[in-house]
Short mmCIF file of C-alpha atoms in Angstrom, two decimals:
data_model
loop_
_atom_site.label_atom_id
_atom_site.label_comp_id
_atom_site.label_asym_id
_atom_site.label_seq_id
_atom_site.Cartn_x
_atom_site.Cartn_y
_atom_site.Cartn_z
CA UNK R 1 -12.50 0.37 32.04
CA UNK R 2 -10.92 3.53 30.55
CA UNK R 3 -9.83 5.06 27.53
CA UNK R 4 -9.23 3.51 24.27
CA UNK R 5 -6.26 1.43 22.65
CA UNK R 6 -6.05 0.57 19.33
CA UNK R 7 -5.97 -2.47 17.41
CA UNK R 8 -3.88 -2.97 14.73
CA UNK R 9 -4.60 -5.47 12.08
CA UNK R 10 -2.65 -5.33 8.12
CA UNK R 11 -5.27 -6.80 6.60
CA UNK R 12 -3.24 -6.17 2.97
CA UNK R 13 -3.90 -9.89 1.30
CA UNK R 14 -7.23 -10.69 2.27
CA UNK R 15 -8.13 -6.74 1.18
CA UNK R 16 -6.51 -7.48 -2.20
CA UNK R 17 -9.02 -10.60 -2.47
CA UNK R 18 -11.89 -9.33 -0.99
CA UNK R 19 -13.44 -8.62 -4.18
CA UNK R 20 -16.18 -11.39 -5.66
CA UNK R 21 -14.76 -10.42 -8.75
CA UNK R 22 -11.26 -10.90 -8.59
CA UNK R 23 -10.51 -14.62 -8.88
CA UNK R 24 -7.28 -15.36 -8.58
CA UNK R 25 -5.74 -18.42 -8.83
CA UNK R 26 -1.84 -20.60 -8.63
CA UNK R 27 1.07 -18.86 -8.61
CA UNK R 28 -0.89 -15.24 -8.72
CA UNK R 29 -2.88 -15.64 -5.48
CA UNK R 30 -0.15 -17.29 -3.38
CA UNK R 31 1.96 -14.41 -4.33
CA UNK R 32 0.09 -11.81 -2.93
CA UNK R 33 -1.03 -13.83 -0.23
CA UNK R 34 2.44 -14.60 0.50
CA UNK R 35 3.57 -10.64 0.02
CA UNK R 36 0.42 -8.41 1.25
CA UNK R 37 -0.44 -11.06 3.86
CA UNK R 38 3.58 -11.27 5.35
CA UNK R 39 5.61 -9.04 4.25
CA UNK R 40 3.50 -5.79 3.86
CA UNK R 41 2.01 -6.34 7.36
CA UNK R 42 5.52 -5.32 9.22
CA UNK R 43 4.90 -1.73 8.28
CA UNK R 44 2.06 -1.06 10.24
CA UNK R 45 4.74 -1.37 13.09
CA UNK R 46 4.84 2.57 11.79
CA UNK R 47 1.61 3.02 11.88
CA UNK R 48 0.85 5.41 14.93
CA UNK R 49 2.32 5.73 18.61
CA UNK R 50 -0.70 5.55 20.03
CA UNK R 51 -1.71 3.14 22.85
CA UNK R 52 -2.40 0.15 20.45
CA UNK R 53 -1.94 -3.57 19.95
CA UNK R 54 -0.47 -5.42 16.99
CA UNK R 55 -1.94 -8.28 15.25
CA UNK R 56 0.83 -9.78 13.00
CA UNK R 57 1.60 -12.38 11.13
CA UNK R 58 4.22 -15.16 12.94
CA UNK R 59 7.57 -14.83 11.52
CA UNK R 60 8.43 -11.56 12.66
CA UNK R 61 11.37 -11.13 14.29
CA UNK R 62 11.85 -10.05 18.10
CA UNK R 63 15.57 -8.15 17.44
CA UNK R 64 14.26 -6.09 14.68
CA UNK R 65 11.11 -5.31 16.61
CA UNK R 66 13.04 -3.99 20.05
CA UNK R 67 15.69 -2.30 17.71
CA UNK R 68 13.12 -0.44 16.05
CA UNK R 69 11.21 0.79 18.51
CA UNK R 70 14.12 1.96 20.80
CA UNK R 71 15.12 4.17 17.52
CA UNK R 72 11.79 5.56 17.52
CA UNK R 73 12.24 6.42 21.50
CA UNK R 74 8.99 4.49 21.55
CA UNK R 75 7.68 1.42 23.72
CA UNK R 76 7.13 -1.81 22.06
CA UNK R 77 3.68 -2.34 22.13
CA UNK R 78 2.07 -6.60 22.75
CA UNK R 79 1.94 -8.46 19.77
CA UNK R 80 -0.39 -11.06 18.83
CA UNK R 81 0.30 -13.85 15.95
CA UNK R 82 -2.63 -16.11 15.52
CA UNK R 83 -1.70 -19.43 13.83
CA UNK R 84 -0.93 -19.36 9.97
CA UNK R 85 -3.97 -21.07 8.93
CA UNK R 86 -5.00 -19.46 5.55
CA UNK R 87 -2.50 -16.60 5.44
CA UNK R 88 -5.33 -13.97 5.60
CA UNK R 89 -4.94 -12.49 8.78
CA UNK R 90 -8.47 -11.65 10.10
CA UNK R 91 -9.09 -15.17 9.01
CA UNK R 92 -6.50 -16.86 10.74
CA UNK R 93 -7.20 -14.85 13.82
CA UNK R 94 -10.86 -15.58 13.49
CA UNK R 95 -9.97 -19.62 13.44
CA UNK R 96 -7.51 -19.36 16.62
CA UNK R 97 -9.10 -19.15 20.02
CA UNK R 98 -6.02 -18.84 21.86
CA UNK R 99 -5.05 -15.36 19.86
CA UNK R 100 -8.32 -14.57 20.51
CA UNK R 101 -8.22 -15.16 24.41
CA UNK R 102 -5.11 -13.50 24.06
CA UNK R 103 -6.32 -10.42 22.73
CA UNK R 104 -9.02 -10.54 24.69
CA UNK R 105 -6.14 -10.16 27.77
CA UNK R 106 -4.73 -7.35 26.26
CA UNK R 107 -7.65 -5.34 25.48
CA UNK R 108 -9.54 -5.36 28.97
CA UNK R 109 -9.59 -2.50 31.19
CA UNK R 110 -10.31 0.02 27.92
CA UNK R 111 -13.86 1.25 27.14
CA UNK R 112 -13.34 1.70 22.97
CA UNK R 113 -11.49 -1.14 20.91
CA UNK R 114 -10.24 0.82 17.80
CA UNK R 115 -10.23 -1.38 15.03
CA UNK R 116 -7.08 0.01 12.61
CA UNK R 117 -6.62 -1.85 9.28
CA UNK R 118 -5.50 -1.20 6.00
CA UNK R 119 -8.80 -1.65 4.53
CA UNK R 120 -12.56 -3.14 5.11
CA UNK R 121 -13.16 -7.02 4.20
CA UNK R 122 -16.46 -9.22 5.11
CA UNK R 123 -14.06 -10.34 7.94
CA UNK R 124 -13.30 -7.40 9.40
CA UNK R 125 -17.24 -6.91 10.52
CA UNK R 126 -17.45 -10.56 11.91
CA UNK R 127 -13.86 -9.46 14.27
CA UNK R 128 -15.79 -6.15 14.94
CA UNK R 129 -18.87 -8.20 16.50
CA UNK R 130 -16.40 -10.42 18.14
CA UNK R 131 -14.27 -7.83 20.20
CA UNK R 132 -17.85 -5.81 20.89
CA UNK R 133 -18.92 -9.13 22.45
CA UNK R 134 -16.49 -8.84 24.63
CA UNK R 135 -18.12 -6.02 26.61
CA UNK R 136 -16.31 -3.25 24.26
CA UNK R 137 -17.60 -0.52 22.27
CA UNK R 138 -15.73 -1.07 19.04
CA UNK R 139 -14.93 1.62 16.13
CA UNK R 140 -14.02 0.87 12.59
CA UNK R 141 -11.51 3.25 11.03
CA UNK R 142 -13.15 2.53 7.61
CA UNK R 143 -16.62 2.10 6.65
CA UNK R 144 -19.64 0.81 8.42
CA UNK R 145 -20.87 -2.69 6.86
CA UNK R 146 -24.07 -0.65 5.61
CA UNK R 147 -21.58 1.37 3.17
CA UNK R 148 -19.03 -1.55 2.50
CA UNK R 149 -20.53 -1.42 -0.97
CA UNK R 150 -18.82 2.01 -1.30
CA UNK R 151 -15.53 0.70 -0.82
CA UNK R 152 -15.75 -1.98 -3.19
CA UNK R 153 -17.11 0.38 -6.30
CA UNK R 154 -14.40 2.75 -5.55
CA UNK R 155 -11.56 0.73 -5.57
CA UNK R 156 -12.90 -0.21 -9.22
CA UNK R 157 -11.14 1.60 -11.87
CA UNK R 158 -14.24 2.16 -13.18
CA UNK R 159 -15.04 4.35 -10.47
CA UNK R 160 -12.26 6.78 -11.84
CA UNK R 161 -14.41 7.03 -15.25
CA UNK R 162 -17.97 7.60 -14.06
CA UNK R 163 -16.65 10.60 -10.99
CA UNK R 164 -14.52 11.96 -14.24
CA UNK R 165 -18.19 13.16 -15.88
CA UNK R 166 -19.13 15.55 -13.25
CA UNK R 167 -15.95 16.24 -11.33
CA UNK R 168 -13.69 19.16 -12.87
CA UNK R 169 -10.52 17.90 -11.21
CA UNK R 170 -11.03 13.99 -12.62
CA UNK R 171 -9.16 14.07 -15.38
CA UNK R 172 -8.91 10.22 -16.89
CA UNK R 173 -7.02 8.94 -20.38
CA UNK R 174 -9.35 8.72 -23.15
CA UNK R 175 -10.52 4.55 -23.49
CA UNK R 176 -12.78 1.79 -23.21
CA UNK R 177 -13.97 -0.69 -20.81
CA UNK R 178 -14.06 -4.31 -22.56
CA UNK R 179 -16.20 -7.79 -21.53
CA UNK R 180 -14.42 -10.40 -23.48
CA UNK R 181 -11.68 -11.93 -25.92
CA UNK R 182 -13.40 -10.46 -28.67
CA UNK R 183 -13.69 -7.26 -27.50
CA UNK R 184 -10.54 -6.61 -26.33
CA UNK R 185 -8.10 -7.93 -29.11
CA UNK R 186 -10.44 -5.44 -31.40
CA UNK R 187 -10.02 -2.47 -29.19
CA UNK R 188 -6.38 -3.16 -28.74
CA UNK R 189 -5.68 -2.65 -32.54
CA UNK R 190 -7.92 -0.02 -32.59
CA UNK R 191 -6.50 2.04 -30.14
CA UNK R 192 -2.77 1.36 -30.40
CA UNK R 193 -3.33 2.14 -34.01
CA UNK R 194 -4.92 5.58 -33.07
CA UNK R 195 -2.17 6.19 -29.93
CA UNK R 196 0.58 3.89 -30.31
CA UNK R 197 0.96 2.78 -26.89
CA UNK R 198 -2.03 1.89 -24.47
CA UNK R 199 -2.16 0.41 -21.00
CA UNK R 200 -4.54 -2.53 -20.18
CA UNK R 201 -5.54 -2.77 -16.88
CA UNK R 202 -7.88 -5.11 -14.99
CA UNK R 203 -10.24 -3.23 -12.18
CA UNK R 204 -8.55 -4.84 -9.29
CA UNK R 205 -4.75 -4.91 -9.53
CA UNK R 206 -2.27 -4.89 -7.44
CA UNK R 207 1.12 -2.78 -7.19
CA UNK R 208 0.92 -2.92 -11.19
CA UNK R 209 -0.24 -6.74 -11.32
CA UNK R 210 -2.79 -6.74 -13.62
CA UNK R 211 -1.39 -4.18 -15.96
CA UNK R 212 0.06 -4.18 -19.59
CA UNK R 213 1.84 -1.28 -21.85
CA UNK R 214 0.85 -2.74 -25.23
CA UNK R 215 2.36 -0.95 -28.35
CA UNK R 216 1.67 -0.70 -31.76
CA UNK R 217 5.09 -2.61 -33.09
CA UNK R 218 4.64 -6.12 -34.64
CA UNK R 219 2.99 -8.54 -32.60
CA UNK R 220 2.96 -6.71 -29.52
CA UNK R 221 -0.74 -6.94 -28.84
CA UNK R 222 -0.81 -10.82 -29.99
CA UNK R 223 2.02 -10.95 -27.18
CA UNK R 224 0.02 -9.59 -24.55
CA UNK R 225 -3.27 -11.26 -25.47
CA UNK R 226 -0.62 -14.85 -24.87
CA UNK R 227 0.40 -13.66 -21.73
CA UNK R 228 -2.78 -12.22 -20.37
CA UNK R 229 -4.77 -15.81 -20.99
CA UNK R 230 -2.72 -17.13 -18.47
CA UNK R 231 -2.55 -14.49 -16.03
CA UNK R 232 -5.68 -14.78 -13.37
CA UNK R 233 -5.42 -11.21 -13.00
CA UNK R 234 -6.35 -10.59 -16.20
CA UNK R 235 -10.18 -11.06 -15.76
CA UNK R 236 -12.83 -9.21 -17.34
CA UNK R 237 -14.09 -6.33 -17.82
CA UNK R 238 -10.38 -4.81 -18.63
CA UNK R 239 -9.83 -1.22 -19.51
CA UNK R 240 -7.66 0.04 -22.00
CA UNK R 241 -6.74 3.62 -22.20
CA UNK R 242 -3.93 6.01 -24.07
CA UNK R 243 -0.62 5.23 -22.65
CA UNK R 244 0.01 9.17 -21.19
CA UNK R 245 3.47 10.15 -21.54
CA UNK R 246 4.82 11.16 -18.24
CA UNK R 247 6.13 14.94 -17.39
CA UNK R 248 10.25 14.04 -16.68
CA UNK R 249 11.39 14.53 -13.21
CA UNK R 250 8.00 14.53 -11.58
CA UNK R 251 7.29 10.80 -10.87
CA UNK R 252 4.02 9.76 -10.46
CA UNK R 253 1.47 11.81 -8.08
CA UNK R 254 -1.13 10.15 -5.25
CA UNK R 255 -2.50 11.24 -2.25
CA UNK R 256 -3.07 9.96 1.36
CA UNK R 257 -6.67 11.04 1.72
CA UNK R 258 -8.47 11.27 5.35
CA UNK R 259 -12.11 11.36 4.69
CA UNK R 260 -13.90 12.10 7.63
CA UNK R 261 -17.80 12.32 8.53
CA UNK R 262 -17.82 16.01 7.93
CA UNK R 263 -15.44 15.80 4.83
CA UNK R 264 -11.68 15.72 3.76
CA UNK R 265 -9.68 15.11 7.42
CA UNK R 266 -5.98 15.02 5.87
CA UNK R 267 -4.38 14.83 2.44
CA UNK R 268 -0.97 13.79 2.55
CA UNK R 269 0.75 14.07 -0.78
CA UNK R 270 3.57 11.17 -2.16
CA UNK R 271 5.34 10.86 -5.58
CA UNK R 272 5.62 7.39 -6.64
CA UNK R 273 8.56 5.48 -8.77
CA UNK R 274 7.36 3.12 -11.32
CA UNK R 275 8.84 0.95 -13.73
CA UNK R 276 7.56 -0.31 -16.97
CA UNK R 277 5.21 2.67 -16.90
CA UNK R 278 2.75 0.73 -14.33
CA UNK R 279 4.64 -1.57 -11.45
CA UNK R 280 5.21 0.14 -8.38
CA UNK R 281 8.83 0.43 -6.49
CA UNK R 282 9.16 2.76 -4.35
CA UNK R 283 7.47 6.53 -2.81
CA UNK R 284 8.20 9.53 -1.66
CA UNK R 285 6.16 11.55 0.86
CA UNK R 286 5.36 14.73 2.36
CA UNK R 287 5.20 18.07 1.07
CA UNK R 288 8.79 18.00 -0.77
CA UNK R 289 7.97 15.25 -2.63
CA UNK R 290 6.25 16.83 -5.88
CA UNK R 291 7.27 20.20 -7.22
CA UNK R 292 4.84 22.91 -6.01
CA UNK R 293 2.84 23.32 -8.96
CA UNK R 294 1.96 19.19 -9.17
CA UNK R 295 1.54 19.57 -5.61
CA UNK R 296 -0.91 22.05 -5.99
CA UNK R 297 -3.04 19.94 -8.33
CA UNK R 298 -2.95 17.16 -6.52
CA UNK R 299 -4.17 18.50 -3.75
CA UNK R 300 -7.13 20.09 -4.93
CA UNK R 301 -8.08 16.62 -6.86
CA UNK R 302 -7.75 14.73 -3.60
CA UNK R 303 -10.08 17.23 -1.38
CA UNK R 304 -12.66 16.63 -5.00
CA UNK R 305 -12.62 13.16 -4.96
CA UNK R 306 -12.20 12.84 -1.21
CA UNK R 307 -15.65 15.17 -0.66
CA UNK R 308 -17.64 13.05 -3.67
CA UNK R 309 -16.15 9.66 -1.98
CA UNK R 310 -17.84 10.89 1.61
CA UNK R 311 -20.95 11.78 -0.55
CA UNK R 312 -21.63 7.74 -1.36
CA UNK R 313 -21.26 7.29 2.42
CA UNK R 314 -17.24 6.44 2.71
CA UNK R 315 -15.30 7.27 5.68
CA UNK R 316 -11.38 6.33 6.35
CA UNK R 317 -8.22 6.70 4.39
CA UNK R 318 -8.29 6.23 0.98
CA UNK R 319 -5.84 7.32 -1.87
CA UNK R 320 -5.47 8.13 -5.33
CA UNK R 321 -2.72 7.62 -7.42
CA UNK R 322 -2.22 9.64 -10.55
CA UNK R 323 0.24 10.75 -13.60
CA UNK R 324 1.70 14.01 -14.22
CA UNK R 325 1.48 14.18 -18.26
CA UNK R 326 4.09 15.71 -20.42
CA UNK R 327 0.89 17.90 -21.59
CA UNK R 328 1.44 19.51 -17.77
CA UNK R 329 -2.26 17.48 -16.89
CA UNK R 330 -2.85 15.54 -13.94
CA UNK R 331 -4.40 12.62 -14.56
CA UNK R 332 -6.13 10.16 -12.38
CA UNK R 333 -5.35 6.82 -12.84
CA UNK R 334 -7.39 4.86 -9.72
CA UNK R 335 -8.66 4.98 -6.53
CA UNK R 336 -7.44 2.81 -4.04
CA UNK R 337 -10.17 2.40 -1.14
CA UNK R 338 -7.72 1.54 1.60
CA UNK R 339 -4.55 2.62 3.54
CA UNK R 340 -1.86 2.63 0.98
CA UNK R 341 1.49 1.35 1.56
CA UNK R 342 2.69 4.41 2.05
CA UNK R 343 0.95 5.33 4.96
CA UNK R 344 3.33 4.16 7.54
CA UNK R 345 5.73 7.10 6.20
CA UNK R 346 2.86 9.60 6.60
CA UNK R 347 2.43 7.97 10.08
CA UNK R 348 6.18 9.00 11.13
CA UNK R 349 5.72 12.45 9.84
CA UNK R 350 2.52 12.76 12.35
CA UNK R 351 4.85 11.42 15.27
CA UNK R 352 7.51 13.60 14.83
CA UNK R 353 5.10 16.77 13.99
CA UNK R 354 7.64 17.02 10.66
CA UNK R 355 4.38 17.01 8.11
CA UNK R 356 6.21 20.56 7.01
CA UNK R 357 9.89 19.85 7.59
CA UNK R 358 10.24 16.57 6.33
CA UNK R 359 9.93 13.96 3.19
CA UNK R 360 10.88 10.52 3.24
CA UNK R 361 11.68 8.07 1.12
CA UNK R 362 10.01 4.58 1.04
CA UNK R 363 11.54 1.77 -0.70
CA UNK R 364 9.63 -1.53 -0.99
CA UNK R 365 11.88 -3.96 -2.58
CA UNK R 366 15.71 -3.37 -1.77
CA UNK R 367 17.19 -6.60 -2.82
CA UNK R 368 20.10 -7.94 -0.74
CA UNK R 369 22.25 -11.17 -1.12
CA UNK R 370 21.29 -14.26 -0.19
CA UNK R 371 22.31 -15.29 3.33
CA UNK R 372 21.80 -12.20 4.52
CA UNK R 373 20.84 -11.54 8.30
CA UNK R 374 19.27 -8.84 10.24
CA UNK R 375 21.76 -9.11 13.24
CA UNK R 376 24.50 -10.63 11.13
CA UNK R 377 24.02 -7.45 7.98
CA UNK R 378 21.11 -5.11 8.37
CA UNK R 379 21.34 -3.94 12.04
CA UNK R 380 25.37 -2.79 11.76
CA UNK R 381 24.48 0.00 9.24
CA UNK R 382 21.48 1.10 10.50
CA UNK R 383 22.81 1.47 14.04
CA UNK R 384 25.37 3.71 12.52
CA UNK R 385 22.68 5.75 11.68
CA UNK R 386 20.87 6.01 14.23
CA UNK R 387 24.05 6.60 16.66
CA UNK R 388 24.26 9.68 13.85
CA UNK R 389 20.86 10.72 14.24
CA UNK R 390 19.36 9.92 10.90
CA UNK R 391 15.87 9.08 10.72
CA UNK R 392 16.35 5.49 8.66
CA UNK R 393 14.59 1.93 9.63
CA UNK R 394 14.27 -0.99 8.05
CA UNK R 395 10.79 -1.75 7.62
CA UNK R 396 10.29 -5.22 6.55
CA UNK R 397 13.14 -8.15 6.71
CA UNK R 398 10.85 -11.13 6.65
CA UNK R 399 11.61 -11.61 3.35
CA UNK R 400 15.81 -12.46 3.76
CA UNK R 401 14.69 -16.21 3.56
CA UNK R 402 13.13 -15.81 -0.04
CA UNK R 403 14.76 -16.82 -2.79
CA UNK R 404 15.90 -13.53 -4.08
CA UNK R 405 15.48 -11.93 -0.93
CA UNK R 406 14.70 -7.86 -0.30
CA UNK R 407 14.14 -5.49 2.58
CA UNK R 408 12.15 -2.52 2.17
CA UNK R 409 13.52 0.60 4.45
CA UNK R 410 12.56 4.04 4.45
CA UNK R 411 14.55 7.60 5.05
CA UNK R 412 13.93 11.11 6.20
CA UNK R 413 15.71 13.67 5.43
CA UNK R 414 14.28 17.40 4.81
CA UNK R 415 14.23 16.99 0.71
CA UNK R 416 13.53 13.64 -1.71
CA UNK R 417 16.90 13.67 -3.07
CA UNK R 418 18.74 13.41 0.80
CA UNK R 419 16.38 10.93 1.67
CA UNK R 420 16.97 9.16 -1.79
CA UNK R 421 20.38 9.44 -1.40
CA UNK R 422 20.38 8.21 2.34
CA UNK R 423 18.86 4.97 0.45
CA UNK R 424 21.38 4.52 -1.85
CA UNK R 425 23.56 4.34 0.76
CA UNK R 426 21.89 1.87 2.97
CA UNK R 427 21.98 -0.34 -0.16
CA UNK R 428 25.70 -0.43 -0.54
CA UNK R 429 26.39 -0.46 2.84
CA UNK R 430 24.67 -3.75 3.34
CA UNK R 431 26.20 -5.13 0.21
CA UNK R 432 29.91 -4.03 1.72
CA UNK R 433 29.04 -5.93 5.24
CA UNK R 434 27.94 -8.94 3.38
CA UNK R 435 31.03 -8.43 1.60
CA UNK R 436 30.54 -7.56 -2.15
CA UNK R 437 30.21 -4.15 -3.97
CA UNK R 438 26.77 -2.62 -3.68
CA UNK R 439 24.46 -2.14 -6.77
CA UNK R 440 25.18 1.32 -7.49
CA UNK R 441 22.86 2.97 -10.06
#
C-alpha cells in the first residue's frame, strides 16, 4: 500500500441531528433531512483536489458531475451511493454491504484512509473502526471520540455566552437563557419592552430554523409564542437576546476556522446575506468579502475563539458566524462546530492558490422554473462561461424536481460585487433559456 486518499462523506443531516437534545419531528426533520442530507451533500464535489473518494447520496447526476469537473481541469474522482435507507448518509452506508465492499475496492492499495466530513456524529466513529478494519490506518479530520463532547458544547449557543466572560474578542448581545413556557413569554415582554426587538433562538438551529425577531408591537410576542408551540425546533432552553441593529453595507461576518493540534491552522473570512435578520441565503468569501476594518476584527476573534476551542481538546474546521453592529461592534452570534457550507468556496480558492486574488460568491437557493433541466437549461449558460473563462459552477441541481425548485451556484471574480453581479446574471440567463424574463432585483 501507499500514500493516502481521502474519503469524502457530507454528513450535513445526520450532523444537524446528532444532538440528544434536538428532537425534531414531521415536517421539520424531513426537511432537513431531505435538504442537508441531499442537496447540501453535492458541494463537497468542491471540496479539495486531492486524491479522494466521494460518498454521495443517489440522485446525483452523471452530466453535471463530468461537466464540472472538466471546468475545473480536474479528474472525476469514484463515487459511491449506498442505498437511501434513512437519508443519513453514514447511516445508510453503514446498513449497505455492497457500498461498503465497494469502498472497500476503491480504497485498497493506500496506507491512510482520510476520513473528510462536514462534521463528527456517533456514526462517524463506528465508519472510522470499520474502514481501520480493513487493514487501514484511518484519520478523522475532526475530533477524536474522547473529545466528541467538545463538539457538541460548542455548537451550543450557549457556548458563545460562557467563552464571552473571559475572552476580550467575544462580544455577545445582552440576554437570557430560558427553560420553559413560563419563562420565556415573561422574558419576552420584558425584554422587548426594554429593546424593542429581540431574537429567540433555540441552541441548535439550522440556517436560521429555529430563530424568531419578536418585536414590541401588539401581539407580536403572543404571535411567536403560537408559532413556536408548533415548531419542533423550538425546544428548550431558548435564548433571547437584543435584536443588534446591523452596520449597512457590511452583511453579516463568520469565519472558516482551521484549528489544528498546535493551534489556529487557517481562518478564512466570508460575509453572509440574511433575510429576516436571521435565515441564511447566500455568502461571500475570501479576503474581499468584508471591508478591511470588519475584516480585521474578525480575524482576530476567530484566531481567540479558535485557540480557546483547541484548549477543550477540538481539532478540525469550525466557524463562527457574527454581526457587524451599527455601534461599529462585532458581535458573535454562534459557533458552528463543523465545516460550514461555505467551505467548498474556500476549497476553490486553495486549488487555484487565489486565497489573495479572489472572492466568490455562493448562492444557496437560486430558484428556477419548474421543468427546468440541467442539460435542457443550466448547462447552455454556464458553458458560455466557461468557454469565456469565468470561474462559475453550478453546485447543486438535485433539487429541479422539487416543487419550487432552486440551484445553488457560486462565482469568482476578483471583488464581491463582480462575483455578485456574475450571479445575477446566471439567474436571468436561465430564466431567458427556459423562456421567461429573469427575476431581476
Amino acid at each position: 500500500m501507499s500514500d493516502a486518499i481521502e474519503l469524502i462523506i457530507p454528513n450535513m443531516a445526520e450532523y444537524h441531528l446528532r444532538n440528544p437534545a434536538l428532537q425534531l419531528k414531521g415536517e421539520e426533520r424531513a426537511r432537513v433531512v431531505r435538504f442537508g442530507g441531499t442537496y447540501e451533500c453535492e458541494h463537497s464535489v468542491f471540496w479539495t483536489d486531492a486524491p479522494r473518494v466521494l460518498v454521495l447520496p443517489k440522485g446525483w447526476s452523471q452530466a453535471w458531475f463530468d461537466d464540472i469537473h472538466k471546468a475545473l481541469d480536474l479528474a472525476a474522482p469514484p463515487v459511491v451511493s449506498p442505498v437511501m435507507r434513512s437519508g443519513l448518509l453514514v447511516d445508510d452506508l453503514l446498513h449497505d454491504g455492497d457500498a461498503q465492499r465497494e469502498l472497500r475496492k476503491l480504497v485498497t492499495g493506500y496506507d491512510v484512509v482520510k476520513l473528510t466530513m462536514v462534521g463528527p456524529t456517533a456514526e462517524t466513529y463506528l465508519l472510522a473502526a470499520l474502514v481501520s478494519g480493513w487493514g487501514h490506518q484511518v484519520e478523522l479530520d475532526s475530533v477524536p471520540e474522547e473529545a466528541f463532547w467538545a463538539s457538541l458544547y460548542l455548537d451550543s449557543k450557549v457556548s458563545c455566552l460562557d467563552l464571552a466572560r473571559t475572552l476580550p474578542a467575544m462580544r455577545v448581545a445582552p440576554g437570557v437563557v430560558v427553560g420553559n413556557w413560563v419563562e420565556l413569554k415573561g422574558a419576552l415582554r420584558s425584554l422587548v419592552a426594554k429593546h424593542g426587538r429581540v431574537i429567540a433562538r433555540t441552541l441548535f438551529g439550522v440556517a436560521g430554523d429555529g430563530s424568531r425577531v419578536v418585536t414590541d408591537q401588539p401581539g407580536n410576542v403572543d404571535a411567536f409564542l403560537d408559532e413556536a408551540s408548533a415548531d419542533s425546533f423550538f425546544a428548550f432552553p431558548i435564548l433571547i437576546q437584543e435584536f443588534v441593529e446591523h452596520a449597512a453595507g457590511v452583511g453579516c461576518p463568520a469565519a472558516d476556522i482551521l484549528v489544528g493540534p498546535d493551534g489556529v491552522e487557517d481562518v478564512v473570512l466570508c460575509a453572509l446575506t440574511v433575510e429576516h435578520g436571521y435565515s441564511f441565503r447566500s455568502v461571500d468569501v475570501g479576503e474581499g468579502a468584508l471591508p478591511p476594518v470588519w475584516a480585521e476584527r474578525l480575524r482576530a476573534a476567530a484566531y481567540e475563539v479558535g485557540e480557546a476551542a483547541r484548549q477543550l481538546g477540538y481539532v478540525g474546521w469550525m466557524c463562527i458566524d457574527c454581526v457587524a453592529g451599527a455601534d461599529d461592534q462585532l458581535y458573535i452570534t454562534e459557533i458552528n462546530a463543523r465545516r460550514s457550507g461555505s467551505l467548498h468556496a474556500g476549497g476553490l480558492l486553495r486549488y487555484w492558490g487565489a486565497e489573495k486574488e479572489l472572492t466568490l460568491s455562493a448562492h444557496f437557493m437560486l430558484p428556477v422554473l419548474e421543468g427546468t433541466s440541467y442539460e435542457e437549461h443550466i448547462r447552455p449558460v454556464f458553458q458560455r462561461l466557461w468557454d469565456a473563462g469565468v470561474k462559475a459552477y453550478p453546485t447543486s441541481i438535485r433539487a429541479l424536481g422539487w416543487t419550487d425548485p432552486i440551484i445553488a451556484v457560486i462565482a469568482a471574480a476578483p471583488t464581491a460585487a463582480e462575483a455578485q453581479k456574475i450571479i445575477a446574471g446566471i439567474r436571468d440567463d436561465i430564466y431567458a433559456v427556459a423562456g421567461a424574463p429573469g427575476p431581476r432585483q
